[in-house]
CSV table of C-alpha atoms in Angstrom, one decimal:
chain,number,residue,atom,x,y,z
A,22,MET,CA,6.4,-21.5,-6.5
A,23,ASP,CA,4.2,-24.0,-5.7
A,24,GLU,CA,0.2,-24.1,-5.7
A,25,TYR,CA,0.3,-22.8,-2.2
A,26,THR,CA,1.8,-19.4,-3.0
A,27,ARG,CA,1.5,-18.8,-6.8
A,28,PRO,CA,-0.4,-15.5,-7.1
A,29,HIS,CA,-3.8,-15.5,-9.0
A,30,PRO,CA,-4.1,-12.5,-11.4
A,31,ASP,CA,-7.7,-12.7,-12.0
A,32,ASN,CA,-8.1,-12.4,-8.1
A,33,ALA,CA,-5.3,-9.5,-6.9
A,34,ALA,CA,-6.1,-6.0,-5.4
A,35,LEU,CA,-3.3,-3.6,-5.3
A,36,LEU,CA,-2.3,-1.4,-1.9
A,37,THR,CA,-0.2,1.5,-2.8
A,38,ILE,CA,1.2,1.8,1.1
A,39,ASP,CA,1.5,5.8,2.3
A,40,VAL,CA,2.4,7.7,-1.0
A,41,GLN,CA,0.9,10.6,0.5
A,42,ASN,CA,2.5,14.4,-0.3
A,43,ASP,CA,4.2,14.7,3.4
A,44,PHE,CA,6.0,11.4,2.8
A,45,THR,CA,6.8,12.1,-0.9
A,46,LEU,CA,7.6,15.4,-2.2
A,47,PRO,CA,11.2,16.6,-2.1
A,48,GLY,CA,11.3,19.1,0.8
A,49,SER,CA,8.2,17.9,2.0
A,50,ALA,CA,7.5,17.7,6.4
A,51,ALA,CA,8.6,14.1,6.6
A,52,GLU,CA,10.1,13.1,2.9
A,53,ILE,CA,11.2,9.5,2.7
A,54,ASP,CA,14.5,9.5,0.3
A,55,GLY,CA,13.7,7.5,-2.8
A,56,THR,CA,9.7,7.9,-2.7
A,57,ALA,CA,9.0,10.5,-5.3
A,58,ALA,CA,11.2,8.9,-7.7
A,59,ALA,CA,9.5,5.4,-7.8
A,60,VAL,CA,6.1,7.1,-8.1
A,61,PRO,CA,6.2,6.6,-11.9
A,62,ARG,CA,6.6,3.0,-11.6
A,63,MET,CA,3.7,3.0,-9.0
A,64,ARG,CA,2.0,4.9,-11.1
A,65,ARG,CA,2.4,2.2,-13.8
A,66,LEU,CA,0.9,-0.5,-11.5
A,67,VAL,CA,-2.1,1.7,-10.9
A,68,GLU,CA,-3.2,2.3,-14.0
A,69,THR,CA,-2.3,-1.1,-15.2
A,70,PHE,CA,-5.2,-2.3,-12.3
A,71,ARG,CA,-7.1,0.2,-13.3
A,72,GLU,CA,-7.3,-0.9,-16.9
A,73,ASP,CA,-7.6,-4.4,-16.0
A,74,GLY,CA,-10.4,-4.0,-13.5
A,75,GLN,CA,-8.8,-5.2,-10.6
A,76,PRO,CA,-9.3,-3.3,-6.9
A,77,ILE,CA,-6.7,-1.0,-5.3
A,78,VAL,CA,-6.7,0.7,-2.6
A,79,HIS,CA,-4.6,3.3,-1.7
A,80,VAL,CA,-3.4,3.1,2.3
A,81,VAL,CA,-2.4,6.1,4.0
A,82,ARG,CA,-1.3,7.5,7.4
A,83,LEU,CA,-3.4,10.4,9.5
A,84,TYR,CA,-1.9,12.1,12.2
A,85,GLU,CA,-4.1,13.8,14.5
A,86,ALA,CA,-2.4,17.1,15.8
A,87,ASP,CA,-2.7,15.9,19.5
A,88,GLY,CA,-0.7,13.0,19.0
A,89,SER,CA,-3.1,10.6,20.2
A,90,ASN,CA,-3.0,8.0,16.8
A,91,VAL,CA,0.8,8.8,16.5
A,92,ASP,CA,3.2,6.0,16.9
A,93,ARG,CA,5.1,6.2,20.0
A,94,CYS,CA,8.3,6.7,17.9
A,95,ARG,CA,6.5,9.9,16.4
A,96,ARG,CA,4.1,11.0,19.0
A,97,ALA,CA,6.7,13.8,20.5
A,98,ALA,CA,7.2,15.3,17.5
A,99,VAL,CA,3.5,15.4,16.5
A,100,GLU,CA,2.6,16.8,19.9
A,101,ALA,CA,5.3,19.3,19.9
A,102,ASP,CA,3.6,20.8,16.4
A,103,ALA,CA,5.1,18.5,13.5
A,104,ASP,CA,2.7,19.4,10.9
A,105,ILE,CA,2.6,15.6,9.4
A,106,VAL,CA,-0.1,13.8,7.2
A,107,ARG,CA,-2.3,16.0,9.2
A,108,PRO,CA,-5.9,15.1,8.7
A,109,GLY,CA,-7.7,17.5,6.0
A,110,THR,CA,-4.3,19.1,4.7
A,111,ASP,CA,-2.7,19.0,1.5
A,112,GLY,CA,0.2,16.9,2.9
A,113,ALA,CA,-1.7,14.2,4.0
A,114,GLU,CA,-3.3,13.5,0.4
A,115,LEU,CA,-2.2,11.2,-1.9
A,116,VAL,CA,0.2,12.2,-4.4
A,117,ASP,CA,-1.4,13.9,-7.8
A,118,GLU,CA,0.1,10.8,-9.7
A,119,LEU,CA,-2.1,8.1,-8.7
A,120,LYS,CA,-5.1,10.0,-8.0
A,121,PRO,CA,-8.0,8.7,-10.1
A,122,SER,CA,-10.3,12.2,-9.7
A,123,PRO,CA,-9.2,15.6,-7.6
A,124,ALA,CA,-11.4,14.3,-4.7
A,125,ARG,CA,-9.5,15.0,-1.6
A,126,ALA,CA,-9.7,12.6,1.3
A,127,ASP,CA,-12.5,12.5,3.6
A,128,ALA,CA,-10.4,12.1,6.8
A,129,GLU,CA,-13.3,12.2,9.3
A,130,ARG,CA,-14.8,8.6,7.4
A,131,LEU,CA,-11.3,7.4,6.9
A,132,LEU,CA,-10.3,8.0,10.8
A,133,ASP,CA,-13.7,6.1,11.2
A,134,GLY,CA,-12.6,3.0,10.1
A,135,GLU,CA,-14.6,3.6,6.4
A,136,PHE,CA,-13.3,2.7,2.8
A,137,GLN,CA,-13.6,5.7,0.7
A,138,GLN,CA,-14.2,5.4,-3.0
A,139,VAL,CA,-12.7,7.4,-5.0
A,140,GLY,CA,-12.7,5.7,-8.7
A,141,GLN,CA,-14.9,2.9,-10.1
A,142,ARG,CA,-12.5,0.1,-8.1
A,143,GLU,CA,-10.5,2.0,-5.9
A,144,TRP,CA,-10.6,3.2,-2.7
A,145,LEU,CA,-8.5,5.0,0.2
A,146,SER,CA,-8.3,3.5,3.6
A,147,TYR,CA,-7.0,5.1,6.7
A,148,LYS,CA,-4.7,2.3,8.9
A,149,PRO,CA,-3.7,3.6,12.8
A,150,ARG,CA,-0.2,1.6,12.5
A,151,TRP,CA,2.3,0.2,10.3
A,152,GLY,CA,0.7,-2.8,8.8
A,153,ALA,CA,-2.6,-2.3,6.7
A,154,PHE,CA,-4.3,-4.8,8.4
A,155,TYR,CA,-3.8,-4.3,11.7
A,156,GLY,CA,-6.8,-2.6,13.4
A,157,THR,CA,-8.3,-2.0,10.1
A,158,GLY,CA,-11.3,-3.7,8.0
A,159,LEU,CA,-9.1,-4.5,5.1
A,160,ASP,CA,-9.1,-8.3,5.5
A,161,GLU,CA,-12.7,-8.3,5.5
A,162,PHE,CA,-12.9,-5.9,2.7
A,163,LEU,CA,-11.0,-7.7,0.6
A,164,ASP,CA,-12.4,-11.2,1.0
A,165,ALA,CA,-15.9,-9.7,0.0
A,166,ARG,CA,-14.4,-8.7,-3.5
A,167,ASP,CA,-12.6,-12.8,-3.5
A,168,VAL,CA,-9.0,-11.2,-3.5
A,169,ASP,CA,-6.5,-14.0,-2.6
A,170,THR,CA,-3.4,-12.0,-3.8
A,171,VAL,CA,-2.2,-9.0,-2.8
A,172,VAL,CA,0.5,-6.8,-4.8
A,173,VAL,CA,2.2,-4.6,-3.0
A,174,CYS,CA,4.4,-1.4,-3.2
A,175,GLY,CA,4.6,2.0,-1.5
A,176,CYS,CA,6.6,3.9,0.5
A,177,ASN,CA,9.6,2.9,3.1
A,178,PHE,CA,10.1,-0.6,2.5
A,179,PRO,CA,11.3,-1.4,6.3
A,180,ASN,CA,8.3,0.1,7.8
A,181,CYS,CA,4.9,0.4,6.7
A,182,PRO,CA,5.4,-2.2,3.0
A,183,ARG,CA,7.2,-5.0,5.0
A,184,THR,CA,4.7,-5.0,8.0
A,185,THR,CA,1.8,-4.9,5.2
A,186,ILE,CA,3.3,-8.0,3.4
A,187,TYR,CA,3.8,-10.0,7.2
A,188,GLU,CA,0.5,-9.3,8.2
A,189,ALA,CA,-0.8,-10.5,4.3
A,190,SER,CA,1.4,-13.6,4.9
A,191,GLU,CA,-0.2,-14.2,8.1
A,192,ARG,CA,-3.8,-14.2,6.7
A,193,ASP,CA,-2.3,-16.4,3.8
A,194,TYR,CA,-2.7,-14.0,1.0
A,195,ARG,CA,-1.0,-14.6,-1.9
A,196,ILE,CA,1.5,-11.7,-2.1
A,197,VAL,CA,4.0,-9.7,-4.8
A,198,PHE,CA,5.9,-7.3,-3.9
A,199,VAL,CA,7.2,-4.9,-6.3
A,200,PRO,CA,10.8,-2.9,-4.7
A,201,ASP,CA,11.4,-0.9,-8.1
A,202,ALA,CA,8.1,0.6,-6.9
A,203,THR,CA,8.7,0.9,-3.7
A,204,SER,CA,11.3,2.8,-1.5
A,205,GLY,CA,13.7,2.0,1.1
A,206,VAL,CA,14.2,-1.6,-0.2
A,207,TYR,CA,17.5,-3.6,0.6
A,208,GLU,CA,18.7,-6.7,-0.9
A,209,ARG,CA,18.6,-9.0,2.5
A,210,GLY,CA,14.5,-7.9,3.0
A,211,ARG,CA,14.1,-9.2,-0.6
A,212,GLN,CA,15.6,-12.3,0.0
A,213,GLU,CA,13.6,-12.4,3.2
A,214,LEU,CA,10.2,-12.2,1.2
A,215,ALA,CA,11.1,-14.9,-1.1
A,216,ASP,CA,12.2,-17.0,1.5
A,217,ILE,CA,8.5,-16.8,3.0
A,218,GLY,CA,7.0,-17.1,-0.3
A,219,VAL,CA,6.5,-13.7,-1.9
A,220,ALA,CA,6.8,-13.3,-5.1
A,221,VAL,CA,9.5,-10.5,-5.9
A,222,ARG,CA,9.0,-8.9,-9.0
A,223,SER,CA,9.8,-5.9,-11.1
A,224,THR,CA,6.9,-3.1,-12.5
A,225,ALA,CA,7.2,-4.8,-16.1
A,226,ALA,CA,7.0,-8.1,-15.2
A,227,VAL,CA,3.6,-7.6,-12.9
A,228,GLU,CA,2.2,-5.9,-16.1
A,229,ASP,CA,2.6,-8.7,-18.0
A,230,TRP,CA,1.6,-11.0,-15.4
A,231,LEU,CA,-1.6,-9.0,-15.0
A,232,PHE,CA,-2.8,-9.0,-18.9
A,233,GLY,CA,-1.8,-12.8,-19.0
A,234,ASP,CA,1.4,-12.5,-20.6
A,235,VAL,CA,3.5,-14.6,-18.6
A,236,SER,CA,3.1,-16.5,-15.3
A,237,ILE,CA,4.7,-14.5,-12.4
A,238,GLY,CA,5.1,-18.0,-10.4
A,239,GLU,CA,7.5,-19.8,-12.0
């Protein structure tokens, strides 16, 4: 990687994408295959960022019961009473393994676009569509904390993590993607990210990089 794409560990933030009970727990309303299996590695990343004092943003979806803020492909199901990440429900909560405290999501504040602080340098953020930057204040939030590098993991790579990565690339962030801490990853997608300058690295490699043991950009 060159000087323009090489990630900076001292200016990095971790973004976890849609790691909520309804998308993760076995038998849940909208379980995404492979998400539960990836949670232990997501947890390792979260704990590493906490230990290093780097920002963490847990990006979540919230579907109003009337379907008014739901993607078109899921709107009919939600309007027909599909109970998926409904505000205030247990299904909309971040999985316990990633929570820094027992505090529940404040759906009203999140839907209003606020960032809910849930840890020392840890927040929840609501996104209305696939990508974490679309229709949100995430770019300004990260800029205010001198973040120029994002590390992305979470639920269902083809949709929300991948869109988030492309949105981050459009905004000139340096990007690390962690496939073993993300569900739904496939080889062509990994290669396509590498082709646009994303560092595609394992959880273990990111841990070593964040603590300065290795360079992730080589």
